[in-house]
PDB file of C-alpha atoms in Angstrom:
ATOM      1  CA  MET A  97      25.356 -20.438  28.037  1.00 54.00           C
ATOM      2  CA  ALA A  98      22.954 -17.502  28.021  1.00 81.00           C
ATOM      3  CA  TRP A  99      20.160 -17.619  25.447  1.00 92.00           C
ATOM      4  CA  VAL A 100      20.454 -15.943  22.043  1.00 94.00           C
ATOM      5  CA  SER A 101      18.114 -16.097  19.045  1.00 95.00           C
ATOM      6  CA  ASP A 102      18.243 -19.120  16.776  1.00 92.00           C
ATOM      7  CA  THR A 103      19.368 -17.833  13.376  1.00 92.00           C
ATOM      8  CA  SER A 104      20.451 -21.197  11.983  1.00 91.00           C
ATOM      9  CA  LYS A 105      17.705 -21.167   9.350  1.00 93.00           C
ATOM     10  CA  ASP A 106      17.903 -17.456   8.577  1.00 94.00           C
ATOM     11  CA  PHE A 107      19.375 -15.758   5.553  1.00 93.00           C
ATOM     12  CA  ILE A 108      21.837 -13.281   7.075  1.00 92.00           C
ATOM     13  CA  ILE A 109      21.864 -10.340   4.709  1.00 91.00           C
ATOM     14  CA  ASN A 110      25.076  -8.771   6.042  1.00 84.00           C
ATOM     15  CA  GLU A 111      26.932 -11.819   7.330  1.00 70.00           C
ATOM     16  CA  SER A 112      30.203  -9.869   7.295  1.00 68.00           C
ATOM     17  CA  ASP A 113      28.833  -7.503   9.923  1.00 64.00           C
ATOM     18  CA  ARG A 114      28.725 -10.147  12.630  1.00 58.00           C
ATOM     19  CA  PRO A 115      30.423  -8.674  15.710  1.00 53.00           C
ATOM     20  CA  ASP A 116      33.749 -10.434  15.165  1.00 40.00           C
ATOM     21  CA  GLY A 117      35.644  -7.524  13.632  1.00 35.00           C
ATOM     22  CA  MET A 118      35.680  -9.077  10.153  1.00 32.00           C
ATOM     23  CA  ARG A 119      34.237  -7.071   7.297  1.00 34.00           C
ATOM     24  CA  LYS A 120      34.060  -7.404   3.529  1.00 38.00           C
ATOM     25  CA  GLU A 121      32.079  -6.000   0.638  1.00 39.00           C
ATOM     26  CA  ASP A 122      28.504  -7.286   0.471  1.00 45.00           C
ATOM     27  CA  ASP A 123      26.271  -7.771  -2.544  1.00 45.00           C
ATOM     28  CA  PHE A 124      22.671  -6.784  -1.816  1.00 49.00           C
ATOM     29  CA  SER A 125      21.604  -6.714  -5.448  1.00 54.00           C
ATOM     30  CA  PRO A 126      17.968  -7.501  -6.243  1.00 55.00           C
ATOM     31  CA  PRO A 127      17.042 -10.308  -8.631  1.00 55.00           C
ATOM     32  CA  SER A 128      17.727  -9.698 -12.313  1.00 57.00           C
ATOM     33  CA  GLY A 129      15.419  -7.025 -13.708  1.00 56.00           C
ATOM     34  CA  PHE A 130      14.457  -5.686 -10.270  1.00 51.00           C
ATOM     35  CA  LYS A 131      15.115  -2.340  -8.684  1.00 52.00           C
ATOM     36  CA  THR A 132      14.356  -1.208  -5.174  1.00 56.00           C
ATOM     37  CA  GLY A 133      12.755   2.234  -5.533  1.00 57.00           C
ATOM     38  CA  TYR A 134      13.838   3.778  -2.253  1.00 55.00           C
ATOM     39  CA  VAL A 135      14.969   7.391  -2.643  1.00 52.00           C
ATOM     40  CA  GLU A 136      18.144   8.108  -0.695  1.00 54.00           C
ATOM     41  CA  ARG A 137      17.902  10.761   1.990  1.00 46.00           C
ATOM     42  CA  ASP A 138      19.669  14.091   1.552  1.00 49.00           C
ATOM     43  CA  LEU A 139      21.794  13.616   4.657  1.00 42.00           C
ATOM     44  CA  GLU A 140      23.106  17.175   4.592  1.00 48.00           C
ATOM     45  CA  ALA A 141      19.595  18.590   4.627  1.00 46.00           C
ATOM     46  CA  TYR A 142      18.071  15.823   6.816  1.00 38.00           C
ATOM     47  CA  PRO A 143      20.864  14.425   9.004  1.00 36.00           C
ATOM     48  CA  VAL A 144      18.764  12.815  11.739  1.00 34.00           C
ATOM     49  CA  GLY A 145      17.877   9.185  11.200  1.00 35.00           C
ATOM     50  CA  SER A 146      15.978   6.710  13.317  1.00 32.00           C
ATOM     51  CA  LEU A 147      18.924   6.135  15.631  1.00 30.00           C
ATOM     52  CA  TYR A 148      17.635   9.310  17.288  1.00 33.00           C
ATOM     53  CA  GLY A 149      14.068   9.451  16.015  1.00 38.00           C
ATOM     54  CA  SER A 150      11.578  12.162  15.171  1.00 40.00           C
ATOM     55  CA  SER A 151       8.730  10.984  17.415  1.00 44.00           C
ATOM     56  CA  THR A 152       9.251  11.916  21.049  1.00 44.00           C
ATOM     57  CA  ILE A 153       9.556   9.070  23.528  1.00 43.00           C
ATOM     58  CA  SER A 154       6.860  10.569  25.760  1.00 48.00           C
ATOM     59  CA  ASP A 155       4.317  10.730  22.926  1.00 53.00           C
ATOM     60  CA  PHE A 156       5.200   7.218  21.774  1.00 52.00           C
ATOM     61  CA  SER A 157       4.912   5.780  25.282  1.00 53.00           C
ATOM     62  CA  LYS A 158       1.355   7.024  25.648  1.00 60.00           C
ATOM     63  CA  ASN A 159       0.387   4.310  23.182  1.00 64.00           C
ATOM     64  CA  VAL A 160       3.028   1.589  23.412  1.00 68.00           C
ATOM     65  CA  PRO A 161       5.187   1.235  26.526  1.00 72.00           C
ATOM     66  CA  LEU A 162       8.838   1.852  25.716  1.00 83.00           C
ATOM     67  CA  ILE A 163      10.435  -1.423  26.792  1.00 90.00           C
ATOM     68  CA  PRO A 164      13.853  -1.100  28.470  1.00 92.00           C
ATOM     69  CA  MET A 165      16.501  -2.886  26.421  1.00 93.00           C
ATOM     70  CA  ASP A 166      17.665  -4.955  29.390  1.00 95.00           C
ATOM     71  CA  GLN A 167      14.248  -6.672  29.265  1.00 95.00           C
ATOM     72  CA  TRP A 168      14.455  -7.476  25.567  1.00 96.00           C
ATOM     73  CA  PRO A 169      16.304 -10.835  25.723  1.00 96.00           C
ATOM     74  CA  ALA A 170      13.847 -12.415  28.178  1.00 96.00           C
ATOM     75  CA  LEU A 171      10.804 -11.101  26.330  1.00 95.00           C
ATOM     76  CA  LEU A 172      12.207 -12.198  22.998  1.00 96.00           C
ATOM     77  CA  GLU A 173      13.023 -15.672  24.324  1.00 96.00           C
ATOM     78  CA  GLU A 174       9.419 -16.024  25.523  1.00 95.00           C
ATOM     79  CA  GLN A 175       8.096 -14.710  22.212  1.00 95.00           C
ATOM     80  CA  GLU A 176      10.258 -17.147  20.249  1.00 95.00           C
ATOM     81  CA  ARG A 177       9.462 -20.108  22.519  1.00 95.00           C
ATOM     82  CA  ASN A 178       5.719 -19.509  22.188  1.00 95.00           C
ATOM     83  CA  LYS A 179       5.974 -18.837  18.438  1.00 95.00           C
ATOM     84  CA  ARG A 180       4.412 -15.420  18.796  1.00 95.00           C
ATOM     85  CA  ARG A 181       6.919 -13.471  16.743  1.00 97.00           C
ATOM     86  CA  LEU A 182       5.487 -11.716  13.711  1.00 97.00           C
ATOM     87  CA  SER A 183       7.458 -14.093  11.489  1.00 98.00           C
ATOM     88  CA  ASP A 184       5.765 -17.044  13.249  1.00 97.00           C
ATOM     89  CA  ILE A 185       2.339 -15.545  12.594  1.00 96.00           C
ATOM     90  CA  ARG A 186       3.256 -14.988   8.947  1.00 98.00           C
ATOM     91  CA  MET A 187       4.093 -18.705   8.690  1.00 97.00           C
ATOM     92  CA  ILE A 188       0.538 -19.745   9.644  1.00 96.00           C
ATOM     93  CA  GLY A 189      -1.429 -16.718   8.443  1.00 96.00           C
ATOM     94  CA  ASN A 190      -2.734 -18.369   5.264  1.00 96.00           C
ATOM     95  CA  LYS A 191      -5.039 -21.026   6.712  1.00 95.00           C
ATOM     96  CA  GLY A 192      -2.140 -22.578   8.586  1.00 95.00           C
ATOM     97  CA  GLU A 193       0.319 -22.050   5.735  1.00 97.00           C
ATOM     98  CA  PRO A 194       2.771 -19.190   5.123  1.00 97.00           C
ATOM     99  CA  ILE A 195       1.513 -15.935   3.650  1.00 98.00           C
ATOM    100  CA  PRO A 196       3.347 -15.735   0.311  1.00 98.00           C
ATOM    101  CA  SER A 197       5.748 -12.857  -0.199  1.00 98.00           C
ATOM    102  CA  LEU A 198       4.727 -10.028  -2.470  1.00 97.00           C
ATOM    103  CA  ASP A 199       6.491  -9.315  -5.762  1.00 94.00           C
ATOM    104  CA  GLN A 200       7.157  -5.694  -6.771  1.00 91.00           C
ATOM    105  CA  ASN A 201       7.939  -6.966 -10.287  1.00 83.00           C
ATOM    106  CA  GLY A 202      10.799  -4.637 -11.165  1.00 81.00           C
ATOM    107  CA  GLN A 203       8.956  -1.386 -10.457  1.00 89.00           C
ATOM    108  CA  GLY A 204      10.545   0.992  -7.943  1.00 90.00           C
ATOM    109  CA  TYR A 205       7.717   0.568  -5.466  1.00 94.00           C
ATOM    110  CA  CYS A 206       9.496  -1.076  -2.512  1.00 93.00           C
ATOM    111  CA  TRP A 207       8.395   1.849  -0.309  1.00 94.00           C
ATOM    112  CA  SER A 208       4.758   0.888  -0.974  1.00 96.00           C
ATOM    113  CA  TYR A 209       5.277  -2.857  -0.626  1.00 96.00           C
ATOM    114  CA  SER A 210       6.853  -2.563   2.828  1.00 97.00           C
ATOM    115  CA  THR A 211       3.636  -1.004   4.136  1.00 97.00           C
ATOM    116  CA  CYS A 212       1.449  -3.377   2.107  1.00 98.00           C
ATOM    117  CA  HIS A 213       3.191  -6.365   3.709  1.00 98.00           C
ATOM    118  CA  GLY A 214       2.645  -4.699   7.087  1.00 98.00           C
ATOM    119  CA  ILE A 215      -1.100  -4.406   6.586  1.00 97.00           C
ATOM    120  CA  MET A 216      -1.364  -8.030   5.457  1.00 98.00           C
ATOM    121  CA  LEU A 217       0.634  -9.184   8.476  1.00 98.00           C
ATOM    122  CA  THR A 218      -1.360  -7.013  10.875  1.00 95.00           C
ATOM    123  CA  ARG A 219      -4.539  -8.636   9.564  1.00 96.00           C
ATOM    124  CA  ALA A 220      -3.033 -12.024  10.441  1.00 96.00           C
ATOM    125  CA  VAL A 221      -2.077 -10.792  13.925  1.00 95.00           C
ATOM    126  CA  GLN A 222      -5.702  -9.738  14.411  1.00 93.00           C
ATOM    127  CA  GLY A 223      -6.921 -13.193  13.331  1.00 94.00           C
ATOM    128  CA  GLN A 224      -8.305 -12.012  10.011  1.00 95.00           C
ATOM    129  CA  PRO A 225      -8.340 -14.222   6.898  1.00 95.00           C
ATOM    130  CA  TYR A 226      -5.547 -13.923   4.348  1.00 97.00           C
ATOM    131  CA  ILE A 227      -6.446 -11.615   1.484  1.00 97.00           C
ATOM    132  CA  ARG A 228      -3.656 -10.771  -0.932  1.00 98.00           C
ATOM    133  CA  LEU A 229      -3.215  -7.049  -1.529  1.00 98.00           C
ATOM    134  CA  SER A 230      -1.802  -5.154  -4.476  1.00 98.00           C
ATOM    135  CA  GLY A 231       1.268  -3.143  -3.507  1.00 97.00           C
ATOM    136  CA  HIS A 232       1.110  -1.506  -6.914  1.00 97.00           C
ATOM    137  CA  SER A 233      -2.336  -0.016  -6.312  1.00 98.00           C
ATOM    138  CA  LEU A 234      -1.442   2.634  -3.735  1.00 97.00           C
ATOM    139  CA  ALA A 235       1.955   3.360  -5.317  1.00 96.00           C
ATOM    140  CA  TRP A 236       0.296   3.961  -8.705  1.00 97.00           C
ATOM    141  CA  ARG A 237      -2.242   6.291  -7.109  1.00 97.00           C
ATOM    142  CA  ILE A 238       0.388   8.272  -5.200  1.00 95.00           C
ATOM    143  CA  LYS A 239       2.695   8.604  -8.215  1.00 94.00           C
ATOM    144  CA  ASN A 240      -0.089   9.028 -10.793  1.00 94.00           C
ATOM    145  CA  GLY A 241       1.124   6.032 -12.751  1.00 94.00           C
ATOM    146  CA  LYS A 242       4.830   6.911 -12.716  1.00 93.00           C
ATOM    147  CA  ASP A 243       7.452   4.354 -11.745  1.00 92.00           C
ATOM    148  CA  GLU A 244       9.123   6.430  -9.034  1.00 89.00           C
ATOM    149  CA  GLY A 245      10.769   5.808  -5.692  1.00 88.00           C
ATOM    150  CA  GLY A 246       9.689   7.001  -2.261  1.00 89.00           C
ATOM    151  CA  TRP A 247       9.784   6.217   1.468  1.00 88.00           C
ATOM    152  CA  CYS A 248       7.735   4.113   3.869  1.00 91.00           C
ATOM    153  CA  GLY A 249       6.511   7.321   5.518  1.00 88.00           C
ATOM    154  CA  LEU A 250       4.803   8.246   2.267  1.00 89.00           C
ATOM    155  CA  SER A 251       3.006   4.924   1.845  1.00 93.00           C
ATOM    156  CA  THR A 252       2.102   4.706   5.545  1.00 91.00           C
ATOM    157  CA  SER A 253       0.578   8.184   5.499  1.00 88.00           C
ATOM    158  CA  GLU A 254      -1.428   7.520   2.352  1.00 92.00           C
ATOM    159  CA  ALA A 255      -2.430   4.012   3.466  1.00 94.00           C
ATOM    160  CA  ALA A 256      -4.139   5.612   6.458  1.00 90.00           C
ATOM    161  CA  LYS A 257      -6.293   7.598   4.002  1.00 91.00           C
ATOM    162  CA  TYR A 258      -6.870   5.245   1.082  1.00 96.00           C
ATOM    163  CA  GLY A 259      -5.664   1.720   1.945  1.00 97.00           C
ATOM    164  CA  TYR A 260      -4.610  -0.883  -0.619  1.00 98.00           C
ATOM    165  CA  GLN A 261      -6.782  -2.596  -3.162  1.00 98.00           C
ATOM    166  CA  PRO A 262      -6.931  -6.392  -3.046  1.00 97.00           C
ATOM    167  CA  VAL A 263      -5.683  -8.202  -6.135  1.00 97.00           C
ATOM    168  CA  SER A 264      -9.315  -8.974  -6.959  1.00 97.00           C
ATOM    169  CA  THR A 265      -9.863  -5.309  -7.887  1.00 97.00           C
ATOM    170  CA  TRP A 266      -6.311  -4.305  -8.860  1.00 98.00           C
ATOM    171  CA  PRO A 267      -4.474  -7.307 -10.336  1.00 96.00           C
ATOM    172  CA  GLU A 268      -1.077  -7.985  -8.873  1.00 94.00           C
ATOM    173  CA  LYS A 269       1.805  -5.989 -10.408  1.00 93.00           C
ATOM    174  CA  SER A 270      -0.515  -4.235 -12.853  1.00 95.00           C
ATOM    175  CA  MET A 271       0.423  -0.742 -14.083  1.00 95.00           C
ATOM    176  CA  GLN A 272      -2.989  -0.330 -15.783  1.00 94.00           C
ATOM    177  CA  GLY A 273      -4.248   2.249 -13.342  1.00 92.00           C
ATOM    178  CA  SER A 274      -6.514   3.841 -15.911  1.00 91.00           C
ATOM    179  CA  LYS A 275      -8.561   0.651 -15.712  1.00 96.00           C
ATOM    180  CA  TYR A 276      -8.505  -0.042 -11.965  1.00 97.00           C
ATOM    181  CA  ASN A 277      -8.141   3.418 -10.413  1.00 97.00           C
ATOM    182  CA  THR A 278     -11.880   3.783  -9.813  1.00 97.00           C
ATOM    183  CA  GLU A 279     -13.908   5.213  -6.953  1.00 97.00           C
ATOM    184  CA  ALA A 280     -15.654   1.874  -6.416  1.00 97.00           C
ATOM    185  CA  ASN A 281     -12.345   0.032  -6.140  1.00 98.00           C
ATOM    186  CA  TRP A 282     -11.000   2.536  -3.636  1.00 98.00           C
ATOM    187  CA  GLU A 283     -14.114   2.057  -1.531  1.00 98.00           C
ATOM    188  CA  VAL A 284     -13.061  -1.583  -1.252  1.00 97.00           C
ATOM    189  CA  ALA A 285      -9.528  -0.461  -0.341  1.00 98.00           C
ATOM    190  CA  GLN A 286     -10.903   1.336   2.725  1.00 97.00           C
ATOM    191  CA  ASN A 287     -11.117  -2.120   4.304  1.00 97.00           C
ATOM    192  CA  PHE A 288      -7.334  -2.418   3.978  1.00 97.00           C
ATOM    193  CA  ARG A 289      -6.174   0.888   5.383  1.00 94.00           C
ATOM    194  CA  ILE A 290      -4.165   1.663   8.500  1.00 92.00           C
ATOM    195  CA  GLU A 291      -6.541   2.368  11.352  1.00 88.00           C
ATOM    196  CA  GLU A 292      -3.889   3.135  13.958  1.00 85.00           C
ATOM    197  CA  GLY A 293      -0.188   3.648  13.438  1.00 79.00           C
ATOM    198  CA  PHE A 294       2.840   5.501  14.689  1.00 72.00           C
ATOM    199  CA  LEU A 295       4.408   8.222  12.604  1.00 61.00           C
ATOM    200  CA  ASP A 296       5.306  11.814  13.223  1.00 54.00           C
ATOM    201  CA  VAL A 297       2.756  13.823  11.244  1.00 47.00           C
ATOM    202  CA  ASN A 298       4.805  16.967  11.779  1.00 51.00           C
ATOM    203  CA  GLN A 299       7.652  15.481   9.737  1.00 55.00           C
ATOM    204  CA  LYS A 300       7.922  15.293   5.976  1.00 58.00           C
ATOM    205  CA  VAL A 301       7.198  11.824   4.608  1.00 55.00           C
ATOM    206  CA  TRP A 302      10.887  11.276   3.812  1.00 54.00           C
ATOM    207  CA  ASP A 303      11.914  12.071   7.378  1.00 56.00           C
ATOM    208  CA  MET A 304       9.464   9.989   9.429  1.00 56.00           C
ATOM    209  CA  ASP A 305      11.296   7.699  11.781  1.00 64.00           C
ATOM    210  CA  LEU A 306      11.318   5.936  15.131  1.00 79.00           C
ATOM    211  CA  THR A 307      14.222   5.267  17.472  1.00 84.00           C
ATOM    212  CA  PHE A 308      15.663   1.743  17.515  1.00 90.00           C
ATOM    213  CA  GLN A 309      14.243   1.301  21.013  1.00 89.00           C
ATOM    214  CA  GLN A 310      10.804   2.295  19.753  1.00 87.00           C
ATOM    215  CA  ILE A 311      11.094  -0.161  16.864  1.00 92.00           C
ATOM    216  CA  GLY A 312      12.185  -2.935  19.227  1.00 94.00           C
ATOM    217  CA  SER A 313       9.305  -2.136  21.581  1.00 91.00           C
ATOM    218  CA  CYS A 314       6.863  -2.342  18.667  1.00 92.00           C
ATOM    219  CA  LEU A 315       8.202  -5.656  17.400  1.00 95.00           C
ATOM    220  CA  LEU A 316       8.117  -7.153  20.893  1.00 94.00           C
ATOM    221  CA  SER A 317       4.502  -5.932  21.133  1.00 92.00           C
ATOM    222  CA  GLY A 318       3.516  -7.582  17.833  1.00 93.00           C
ATOM    223  CA  ILE A 319       3.446  -4.324  15.854  1.00 93.00           C
ATOM    224  CA  ALA A 320       4.979  -4.473  12.361  1.00 96.00           C
ATOM    225  CA  CYS A 321       7.343  -1.688  11.269  1.00 95.00           C
ATOM    226  CA  PRO A 322       8.030  -0.658   7.669  1.00 95.00           C
ATOM    227  CA  VAL A 323      11.698   0.382   7.584  1.00 94.00           C
ATOM    228  CA  ASP A 324      13.926   2.234   5.091  1.00 92.00           C
ATOM    229  CA  TYR A 325      17.664   1.618   4.680  1.00 90.00           C
ATOM    230  CA  ASP A 326      19.900   4.105   2.888  1.00 86.00           C
ATOM    231  CA  TRP A 327      22.802   1.626   2.653  1.00 88.00           C
ATOM    232  CA  TRP A 328      20.550  -0.782   0.728  1.00 89.00           C
ATOM    233  CA  SER A 329      18.471   1.893  -1.039  1.00 87.00           C
ATOM    234  CA  HIS A 330      15.508  -0.226  -0.070  1.00 91.00           C
ATOM    235  CA  SER A 331      12.336  -0.288   2.044  1.00 93.00           C
ATOM    236  CA  ILE A 332      11.071  -3.529   3.605  1.00 95.00           C
ATOM    237  CA  LEU A 333       8.974  -4.692   6.548  1.00 98.00           C
ATOM    238  CA  GLY A 334      10.537  -5.220   9.968  1.00 98.00           C
ATOM    239  CA  MET A 335       9.023  -8.292  11.675  1.00 98.00           C
ATOM    240  CA  ASP A 336      11.171  -9.472  14.592  1.00 98.00           C
ATOM    241  CA  LEU A 337      13.956  -8.455  16.886  1.00 97.00           C
ATOM    242  CA  VAL A 338      16.896 -10.865  16.790  1.00 97.00           C
ATOM    243  CA  TYR A 339      19.313 -11.230  19.731  1.00 97.00           C
ATOM    244  CA  VAL A 340      22.549 -11.964  17.896  1.00 94.00           C
ATOM    245  CA  THR A 341      25.121 -12.149  20.701  1.00 93.00           C
ATOM    246  CA  ASN A 342      25.360 -11.762  24.469  1.00 93.00           C
ATOM    247  CA  LYS A 343      29.019 -10.718  24.380  1.00 92.00           C
ATOM    248  CA  PHE A 344      28.171  -7.039  24.807  1.00 93.00           C
ATOM    249  CA  PRO A 345      25.825  -5.005  27.024  1.00 93.00           C
ATOM    250  CA  VAL A 346      22.235  -5.257  25.763  1.00 94.00           C
ATOM    251  CA  THR A 347      22.272  -1.548  24.945  1.00 92.00           C
ATOM    252  CA  ASP A 348      25.032  -2.192  22.383  1.00 92.00           C
ATOM    253  CA  ILE A 349      23.592  -2.295  18.851  1.00 92.00           C
ATOM    254  CA  ARG A 350      25.978  -5.160  18.019  1.00 91.00           C
ATOM    255  CA  CYS A 351      23.750  -7.447  20.089  1.00 94.00           C
ATOM    256  CA  TRP A 352      20.771  -6.923  17.843  1.00 96.00           C
ATOM    257  CA  GLY A 353      19.331  -7.487  14.431  1.00 96.00           C
ATOM    258  CA  ILE A 354      15.979  -7.224  12.669  1.00 97.00           C
ATOM    259  CA  ARG A 355      14.293  -9.985  10.690  1.00 98.00           C
ATOM    260  CA  ILE A 356      12.760  -8.383   7.624  1.00 97.00           C
ATOM    261  CA  TRP A 357      10.223  -9.429   4.968  1.00 98.00           C
ATOM    262  CA  ASN A 358      11.192  -8.467   1.433  1.00 95.00           C
ATOM    263  CA  SER A 359       9.060  -7.895  -1.681  1.00 95.00           C
ATOM    264  CA  TRP A 360      11.224  -9.977  -4.036  1.00 92.00           C
ATOM    265  CA  ARG A 361       9.155 -13.188  -3.905  1.00 93.00           C
ATOM    266  CA  ASP A 362       9.559 -16.279  -1.718  1.00 95.00           C
ATOM    267  CA  SER A 363      12.564 -17.385  -3.772  1.00 92.00           C
ATOM    268  CA  TRP A 364      14.680 -14.622  -2.207  1.00 92.00           C
ATOM    269  CA  GLY A 365      16.425 -15.309   1.120  1.00 92.00           C
ATOM    270  CA  ALA A 366      14.618 -17.647   3.518  1.00 95.00           C
ATOM    271  CA  LEU A 367      11.114 -17.725   2.055  1.00 96.00           C
ATOM    272  CA  GLY A 368      11.358 -14.018   1.316  1.00 95.00           C
ATOM    273  CA  THR A 369      12.920 -13.027   4.641  1.00 96.00           C
ATOM    274  CA  GLY A 370      16.362 -12.165   5.965  1.00 95.00           C
ATOM    275  CA  VAL A 371      18.126 -10.800   9.037  1.00 96.00           C
ATOM    276  CA  ILE A 372      20.043  -7.503   9.152  1.00 95.00           C
ATOM    277  CA  LEU A 373      22.675  -7.256  11.870  1.00 94.00           C
ATOM    278  CA  GLY A 374      24.095  -4.559  14.101  1.00 92.00           C
ATOM    279  CA  LYS A 375      24.428  -0.958  12.977  1.00 90.00           C
ATOM    280  CA  LYS A 376      22.970  -1.741   9.584  1.00 92.00           C
ATOM    281  CA  ALA A 377      19.742  -2.808  11.318  1.00 94.00           C
ATOM    282  CA  VAL A 378      19.131   0.803  12.405  1.00 92.00           C
ATOM    283  CA  PRO A 379      16.895   2.260   9.674  1.00 91.00           C
ATOM    284  CA  MET A 380      17.024   5.778   8.310  1.00 87.00           C
ATOM    285  CA  GLY A 381      13.226   5.927   8.342  1.00 87.00           C
ATOM    286  CA  ALA A 382      10.568   3.852  10.096  1.00 89.00           C
ATOM    287  CA  THR A 383       6.875   3.837  10.932  1.00 90.00           C
ATOM    288  CA  ALA A 384       4.623   1.316  12.686  1.00 90.00           C
ATOM    289  CA  ILE A 385       1.228  -0.244  11.940  1.00 91.00           C
ATOM    290  CA  ARG A 386      -0.817  -0.914  15.053  1.00 88.00           C
ATOM    291  CA  SER A 387      -4.258  -1.894  13.747  1.00 89.00           C
ATOM    292  CA  VAL A 388      -6.359  -2.241  10.596  1.00 92.00           C
ATOM    293  CA  PRO A 389     -10.137  -2.598  10.114  1.00 93.00           C
ATOM    294  CA  TYR A 390     -11.782  -6.003  10.303  1.00 95.00           C
ATOM    295  CA  TYR A 391     -12.861  -7.308   6.910  1.00 95.00           C
ATOM    296  CA  ASP A 392     -13.414 -10.931   5.945  1.00 91.00           C
ATOM    297  CA  GLY A 393     -13.990 -10.345   2.247  1.00 83.00           C
ATOM    298  CA  VAL A 394     -17.736 -11.078   2.338  1.00 62.00           C
TER     299      VAL A 394
END
């Protein structure tokens, strides 16, 4: 039997969307007291999502080769066998232990936490020591202390300018920006900014996206992708491609899924992660984080 990804230990977020024709209502509710914070797209005004993309393939391919989908299964099998998926690196990124999931603590800052997770994971990919970052810090700065929703394009753009403060300078989940929103603290945050990333700077922050093939090429290249989903009203980090079934041509979206990292603590899903299947795995908005500065905390 041809190889497919091992999802036996995964939390399948939309189990009813397995490609067997069976569907039912799904409950994607956050834990009690939580909200997501993603702002739904005005589809009439902005109808193009990341199924088509806003970054051109030619511009994207100058930096990361666009990998043909017929090569994905073999590359993914090798990546999984060698434990080089982003989820594998997350599991050893804290001195051989898993990097703990972040906790957005009920504020509508998921759009900031998806990028914050991406920077932490990119540090691990680059062999840097685990330093926990405050997802609240950049969100508070962007929103001037208001508990408001947004998109991963907004946090990615601003993270390239300002970065995230570590929890040592902005305590985790704190809304006391008047105390921690200082110039000195943001100088520290420069060590946790996005150095290189992929987003279309000509697009508004709510309309930044990549095609599914671009996202898959990034994930197979070890590049984390913050992703936004209208159907979930949520923004999370995309970590791995998942090859769900070989019953269809590899260009069929039903073959694929994305393993995501959520900001609802390790108690959610499988240690804070889950897998989204098929059409629902195609995000409305997406960016990618290629590199961050080196900083060991000294």
